mmCIF file of C-alpha atoms in Angstrom:
data_model
loop_
_atom_site.group_PDB
_atom_site.id
_atom_site.type_symbol
_atom_site.label_atom_id
_atom_site.label_comp_id
_atom_site.label_asym_id
_atom_site.label_seq_id
_atom_site.Cartn_x
_atom_site.Cartn_y
_atom_site.Cartn_z
ATOM 1 C CA UNK A 870 -113.153 -89.169 32.071
ATOM 2 C CA UNK A 871 -114.368 -88.824 28.509
ATOM 3 C CA UNK A 872 -113.661 -85.253 27.350
ATOM 4 C CA UNK A 873 -117.206 -83.938 27.331
ATOM 5 C CA UNK A 874 -118.131 -80.488 28.574
ATOM 6 C CA UNK A 875 -121.683 -79.204 28.814
ATOM 7 C CA UNK A 876 -122.487 -75.537 29.234
ATOM 8 C CA UNK A 877 -124.106 -73.957 31.054
ATOM 9 C CA UNK A 878 -124.407 -76.383 33.970
ATOM 10 C CA UNK A 879 -127.427 -74.571 35.364
ATOM 11 C CA UNK A 880 -129.870 -72.173 33.773
ATOM 12 C CA UNK A 881 -133.120 -70.542 34.844
ATOM 13 C CA UNK A 882 -135.164 -68.774 32.209
ATOM 14 C CA UNK A 883 -138.707 -67.714 31.414
ATOM 15 C CA UNK A 884 -141.344 -69.292 29.214
ATOM 16 C CA UNK A 885 -141.099 -68.159 25.617
ATOM 17 C CA UNK A 886 -137.407 -67.327 25.608
ATOM 18 C CA UNK A 887 -134.910 -69.104 23.355
ATOM 19 C CA UNK A 888 -132.315 -71.302 25.038
ATOM 20 C CA UNK A 889 -129.196 -72.940 23.601
ATOM 21 C CA UNK A 890 -127.238 -75.659 25.369
ATOM 22 C CA UNK A 891 -123.772 -76.576 24.232
ATOM 23 C CA UNK A 892 -121.929 -79.878 24.234
ATOM 24 C CA UNK A 893 -118.208 -79.853 23.484
ATOM 25 C CA UNK A 894 -116.067 -82.975 23.088
ATOM 26 C CA UNK A 895 -112.338 -83.445 22.748
ATOM 27 C CA UNK A 896 -112.468 -87.140 21.733
ATOM 28 C CA UNK A 897 -113.089 -86.625 18.003
ATOM 29 C CA UNK A 898 -116.025 -89.042 18.243
ATOM 30 C CA UNK A 899 -118.426 -89.301 15.343
ATOM 31 C CA UNK A 900 -121.676 -89.794 17.226
ATOM 32 C CA UNK A 901 -123.212 -87.236 19.591
ATOM 33 C CA UNK A 902 -126.553 -87.361 21.393
ATOM 34 C CA UNK A 903 -128.845 -85.181 23.456
ATOM 35 C CA UNK A 904 -131.052 -86.731 26.154
ATOM 36 C CA UNK A 905 -133.373 -85.387 28.775
ATOM 37 C CA UNK A 906 -133.848 -87.033 32.164
ATOM 38 C CA UNK A 907 -137.147 -86.791 33.979
ATOM 39 C CA UNK A 908 -138.427 -88.687 37.044
ATOM 40 C CA UNK A 909 -140.087 -91.956 36.078
ATOM 41 C CA UNK A 910 -138.768 -91.843 32.513
ATOM 42 C CA UNK A 911 -135.059 -92.479 32.719
ATOM 43 C CA UNK A 912 -133.223 -90.827 29.833
ATOM 44 C CA UNK A 913 -135.026 -90.117 26.575
ATOM 45 C CA UNK A 914 -133.294 -89.298 23.309
ATOM 46 C CA UNK A 915 -134.052 -85.873 21.855
ATOM 47 C CA UNK A 916 -131.767 -85.666 18.796
ATOM 48 C CA UNK A 917 -128.549 -87.253 17.685
ATOM 49 C CA UNK A 918 -125.783 -86.627 15.163
ATOM 50 C CA UNK A 919 -123.742 -89.107 13.127
ATOM 51 C CA UNK A 920 -121.390 -86.537 11.634
ATOM 52 C CA UNK A 921 -120.922 -82.865 10.867
ATOM 53 C CA UNK A 922 -124.220 -81.461 9.585
ATOM 54 C CA UNK A 923 -125.805 -84.945 9.871
ATOM 55 C CA UNK A 924 -128.514 -85.048 12.498
ATOM 56 C CA UNK A 925 -131.745 -86.920 13.130
ATOM 57 C CA UNK A 926 -134.671 -86.932 15.516
ATOM 58 C CA UNK A 927 -135.011 -89.058 18.612
ATOM 59 C CA UNK A 928 -137.976 -90.086 20.703
ATOM 60 C CA UNK A 929 -138.888 -86.639 22.119
ATOM 61 C CA UNK A 930 -137.745 -84.129 19.488
ATOM 62 C CA UNK A 931 -140.779 -81.801 19.378
ATOM 63 C CA UNK A 932 -139.825 -78.280 20.461
ATOM 64 C CA UNK A 933 -136.092 -78.886 20.012
ATOM 65 C CA UNK A 934 -133.610 -78.326 17.213
ATOM 66 C CA UNK A 935 -129.916 -79.162 16.947
ATOM 67 C CA UNK A 936 -126.901 -78.154 14.940
ATOM 68 C CA UNK A 937 -123.451 -79.601 14.435
ATOM 69 C CA UNK A 938 -121.128 -77.440 12.364
ATOM 70 C CA UNK A 939 -117.930 -78.926 13.826
ATOM 71 C CA UNK A 940 -117.060 -82.425 15.000
ATOM 72 C CA UNK A 941 -116.496 -81.209 18.542
ATOM 73 C CA UNK A 942 -119.661 -79.160 19.107
ATOM 74 C CA UNK A 943 -123.307 -80.207 19.249
ATOM 75 C CA UNK A 944 -125.854 -77.526 20.107
ATOM 76 C CA UNK A 945 -129.378 -78.066 21.403
ATOM 77 C CA UNK A 946 -131.837 -75.185 20.959
ATOM 78 C CA UNK A 947 -135.224 -74.612 22.493
ATOM 79 C CA UNK A 948 -136.679 -71.983 20.161
ATOM 80 C CA UNK A 949 -139.400 -70.931 22.616
ATOM 81 C CA UNK A 950 -138.995 -72.621 25.976
ATOM 82 C CA UNK A 951 -142.018 -74.069 27.773
ATOM 83 C CA UNK A 952 -142.367 -75.243 31.372
ATOM 84 C CA UNK A 953 -142.625 -78.860 30.152
ATOM 85 C CA UNK A 954 -139.018 -78.568 28.984
ATOM 86 C CA UNK A 955 -137.788 -78.102 32.543
ATOM 87 C CA UNK A 956 -135.444 -81.043 32.889
ATOM 88 C CA UNK A 957 -131.863 -82.206 33.181
ATOM 89 C CA UNK A 958 -130.208 -82.444 29.788
ATOM 90 C CA UNK A 959 -127.338 -84.800 29.061
ATOM 91 C CA UNK A 960 -125.031 -84.943 26.104
ATOM 92 C CA UNK A 961 -123.357 -88.212 25.139
ATOM 93 C CA UNK A 962 -120.736 -89.301 22.623
ATOM 94 C CA UNK A 963 -119.677 -92.597 21.096
ATOM 95 C CA UNK A 964 -116.864 -93.664 18.823
ATOM 96 C CA UNK A 965 -116.337 -94.582 15.204
ATOM 97 C CA UNK A 966 -118.222 -97.824 15.624
ATOM 98 C CA UNK A 967 -121.654 -96.818 16.779
ATOM 99 C CA UNK A 968 -122.258 -99.920 18.822
ATOM 100 C CA UNK A 969 -119.961 -98.809 21.585
ATOM 101 C CA UNK A 970 -120.912 -97.505 25.005
ATOM 102 C CA UNK A 971 -122.006 -93.927 25.007
ATOM 103 C CA UNK A 972 -120.174 -91.667 27.448
ATOM 104 C CA UNK A 973 -122.033 -88.841 29.093
ATOM 105 C CA UNK A 974 -121.370 -85.287 30.177
ATOM 106 C CA UNK A 975 -122.350 -84.074 33.630
ATOM 107 C CA UNK A 976 -125.596 -82.492 32.482
ATOM 108 C CA UNK A 977 -127.340 -79.129 32.357
ATOM 109 C CA UNK A 978 -130.133 -78.447 34.826
ATOM 110 C CA UNK A 979 -132.644 -76.226 33.040
ATOM 111 C CA UNK A 980 -135.579 -74.582 34.826
ATOM 112 C CA UNK A 981 -138.226 -72.739 32.838
ATOM 113 C CA UNK A 982 -140.519 -70.545 34.898
ATOM 114 C CA UNK B 729 -144.565 -96.704 25.335
ATOM 115 C CA UNK B 730 -141.460 -97.560 27.313
ATOM 116 C CA UNK B 731 -139.579 -100.419 25.656
ATOM 117 C CA UNK B 732 -137.199 -100.953 28.568
ATOM 118 C CA UNK B 733 -138.644 -101.374 32.029
ATOM 119 C CA UNK B 734 -137.085 -101.453 35.457
ATOM 120 C CA UNK B 735 -139.955 -102.359 37.708
ATOM 121 C CA UNK B 736 -138.184 -101.836 41.022
ATOM 122 C CA UNK B 737 -137.665 -98.126 41.712
ATOM 123 C CA UNK B 738 -135.454 -98.855 44.705
ATOM 124 C CA UNK B 739 -133.367 -101.560 46.351
ATOM 125 C CA UNK B 740 -131.785 -101.600 49.798
ATOM 126 C CA UNK B 741 -129.012 -104.106 50.530
ATOM 127 C CA UNK B 742 -126.558 -104.704 53.332
ATOM 128 C CA UNK B 743 -122.879 -104.118 52.685
ATOM 129 C CA UNK B 744 -121.170 -107.325 51.579
ATOM 130 C CA UNK B 745 -124.351 -108.957 50.285
ATOM 131 C CA UNK B 746 -125.460 -109.374 46.680
ATOM 132 C CA UNK B 747 -127.448 -106.714 44.833
ATOM 133 C CA UNK B 748 -129.650 -107.959 42.004
ATOM 134 C CA UNK B 749 -131.174 -105.434 39.620
ATOM 135 C CA UNK B 750 -133.681 -106.504 37.002
ATOM 136 C CA UNK B 751 -134.654 -105.154 33.613
ATOM 137 C CA UNK B 752 -137.255 -106.278 31.058
ATOM 138 C CA UNK B 753 -137.605 -105.212 27.444
ATOM 139 C CA UNK B 754 -140.315 -105.539 24.831
ATOM 140 C CA UNK B 755 -138.527 -104.860 21.528
ATOM 141 C CA UNK B 756 -137.257 -108.136 20.083
ATOM 142 C CA UNK B 757 -134.927 -106.163 17.800
ATOM 143 C CA UNK B 758 -132.740 -105.111 20.731
ATOM 144 C CA UNK B 759 -129.314 -106.638 20.318
ATOM 145 C CA UNK B 760 -127.025 -104.794 22.693
ATOM 146 C CA UNK B 761 -127.640 -104.102 26.370
ATOM 147 C CA UNK B 762 -125.858 -101.863 28.832
ATOM 148 C CA UNK B 763 -125.952 -100.851 32.475
ATOM 149 C CA UNK B 764 -125.090 -97.368 33.622
ATOM 150 C CA UNK B 765 -124.527 -96.044 37.126
ATOM 151 C CA UNK B 766 -125.375 -92.480 38.101
ATOM 152 C CA UNK B 767 -124.443 -90.398 41.124
ATOM 153 C CA UNK B 768 -126.325 -87.155 41.935
ATOM 154 C CA UNK B 769 -125.250 -84.111 39.888
ATOM 155 C CA UNK B 770 -123.125 -86.280 37.576
ATOM 156 C CA UNK B 771 -123.712 -87.901 34.216
ATOM 157 C CA UNK B 772 -124.363 -91.643 33.867
ATOM 158 C CA UNK B 773 -121.214 -93.757 33.824
ATOM 159 C CA UNK B 774 -120.955 -96.901 31.714
ATOM 160 C CA UNK B 775 -120.703 -100.009 33.872
ATOM 161 C CA UNK B 776 -121.004 -103.161 31.776
ATOM 162 C CA UNK B 777 -122.583 -104.379 28.538
ATOM 163 C CA UNK B 778 -123.652 -107.583 26.840
ATOM 164 C CA UNK B 779 -124.521 -108.469 23.270
ATOM 165 C CA UNK B 780 -127.283 -110.874 22.352
ATOM 166 C CA UNK B 781 -124.853 -113.599 21.323
ATOM 167 C CA UNK B 782 -123.899 -114.053 24.977
ATOM 168 C CA UNK B 783 -125.886 -114.894 28.072
ATOM 169 C CA UNK B 784 -123.382 -113.684 30.645
ATOM 170 C CA UNK B 785 -120.673 -111.075 30.935
ATOM 171 C CA UNK B 786 -118.539 -110.492 33.987
ATOM 172 C CA UNK B 787 -116.317 -107.596 35.039
ATOM 173 C CA UNK B 788 -114.959 -107.760 38.552
ATOM 174 C CA UNK B 789 -117.824 -107.495 41.037
ATOM 175 C CA UNK B 790 -120.364 -106.889 38.260
ATOM 176 C CA UNK B 791 -122.069 -109.606 36.210
ATOM 177 C CA UNK B 792 -124.828 -109.129 33.664
ATOM 178 C CA UNK B 793 -127.087 -112.013 32.660
ATOM 179 C CA UNK B 794 -129.234 -112.009 29.537
ATOM 180 C CA UNK B 795 -132.255 -114.254 28.942
ATOM 181 C CA UNK B 796 -133.360 -113.513 25.392
ATOM 182 C CA UNK B 797 -136.351 -115.823 25.383
ATOM 183 C CA UNK B 798 -137.744 -114.030 28.440
ATOM 184 C CA UNK B 799 -136.555 -110.594 27.231
ATOM 185 C CA UNK B 800 -134.958 -110.111 30.620
ATOM 186 C CA UNK B 801 -131.580 -109.064 31.905
ATOM 187 C CA UNK B 802 -130.176 -108.652 35.356
ATOM 188 C CA UNK B 803 -127.148 -107.063 36.986
ATOM 189 C CA UNK B 804 -125.509 -108.744 39.958
ATOM 190 C CA UNK B 805 -123.157 -106.837 42.229
ATOM 191 C CA UNK B 806 -121.135 -109.006 44.597
ATOM 192 C CA UNK B 807 -120.169 -107.973 47.196
ATOM 193 C CA UNK B 808 -122.072 -104.711 47.494
ATOM 194 C CA UNK B 809 -120.080 -101.756 48.802
ATOM 195 C CA UNK B 810 -121.181 -98.329 50.118
ATOM 196 C CA UNK B 811 -119.808 -96.665 46.951
ATOM 197 C CA UNK B 812 -122.313 -98.707 44.941
ATOM 198 C CA UNK B 813 -125.155 -96.551 46.296
ATOM 199 C CA UNK B 814 -126.404 -94.839 43.140
ATOM 200 C CA UNK B 815 -129.099 -94.967 40.482
ATOM 201 C CA UNK B 816 -128.656 -97.779 37.956
ATOM 202 C CA UNK B 817 -130.084 -97.538 34.449
ATOM 203 C CA UNK B 818 -130.612 -100.393 32.059
ATOM 204 C CA UNK B 819 -130.370 -99.481 28.349
ATOM 205 C CA UNK B 820 -130.739 -101.280 25.027
ATOM 206 C CA UNK B 821 -130.206 -100.699 21.330
ATOM 207 C CA UNK B 822 -130.960 -102.652 18.152
ATOM 208 C CA UNK B 823 -127.336 -102.520 16.968
ATOM 209 C CA UNK B 824 -126.820 -103.137 13.233
ATOM 210 C CA UNK B 825 -126.340 -99.440 12.386
ATOM 211 C CA UNK B 826 -129.038 -98.312 14.825
ATOM 212 C CA UNK B 827 -127.265 -97.360 18.006
ATOM 213 C CA UNK B 828 -129.888 -95.189 19.652
ATOM 214 C CA UNK B 829 -130.327 -96.219 23.269
ATOM 215 C CA UNK B 830 -133.632 -96.787 25.037
ATOM 216 C CA UNK B 831 -133.369 -96.461 28.809
ATOM 217 C CA UNK B 832 -135.307 -97.825 31.721
ATOM 218 C CA UNK B 833 -136.516 -95.491 34.470
ATOM 219 C CA UNK B 834 -133.740 -96.497 36.843
ATOM 220 C CA UNK B 835 -133.356 -98.310 40.168
ATOM 221 C CA UNK B 836 -131.956 -96.490 43.197
ATOM 222 C CA UNK B 837 -129.633 -98.761 45.155
ATOM 223 C CA UNK B 838 -128.806 -98.022 48.780
ATOM 224 C CA UNK B 839 -126.079 -100.072 50.422
ATOM 225 C CA UNK B 840 -126.430 -100.138 54.229
ATOM 226 C CA UNK B 841 -123.387 -100.428 56.452
#
């Protein structure tokens, strides 16, 4: 198993509250990604990082921000959660050469009421 | 608009027979293609990949075929086993320093005993 840990694994919160999801890797990989998985859409890229403090937007970035202050940690923040952000969130990593398979964590199931 | 499409949401196959999963894409810049397998409550697991310079890649029971002119790829699983019951995602990236993945919506495979 790739050394990827997502926390929390499950979270229920209310609309309007801030939420931070954490992805921690022990592989020293350069690239890290956040996806959300929704029925009928597969996985969609939210944000990604290509190094410490280097991040960029993905396909569905509105309402989300990220930070990467250390190689091993990539944080996803919902500043003010909305019900449309109820989803399963996956973190992924890939190695020094970007065109390598991404390896995924086991996900965070987030419910916003 | 979804650039990677898996038009069959589900597939049921008898144990020992061949499973064929299909995937179409619209972006002609895609250069690298992958298949992932996902069990419930787990993250996607990398299965097999193919680059655009090839038309076939094989790994044990899994073979991926790429038809660039038709913008179509398929995954063959022979023989199908009960442990193959899962959701399969097709994904693609442009490569060449752009490694962001676009995913299809997934196909749920059920292998019957």
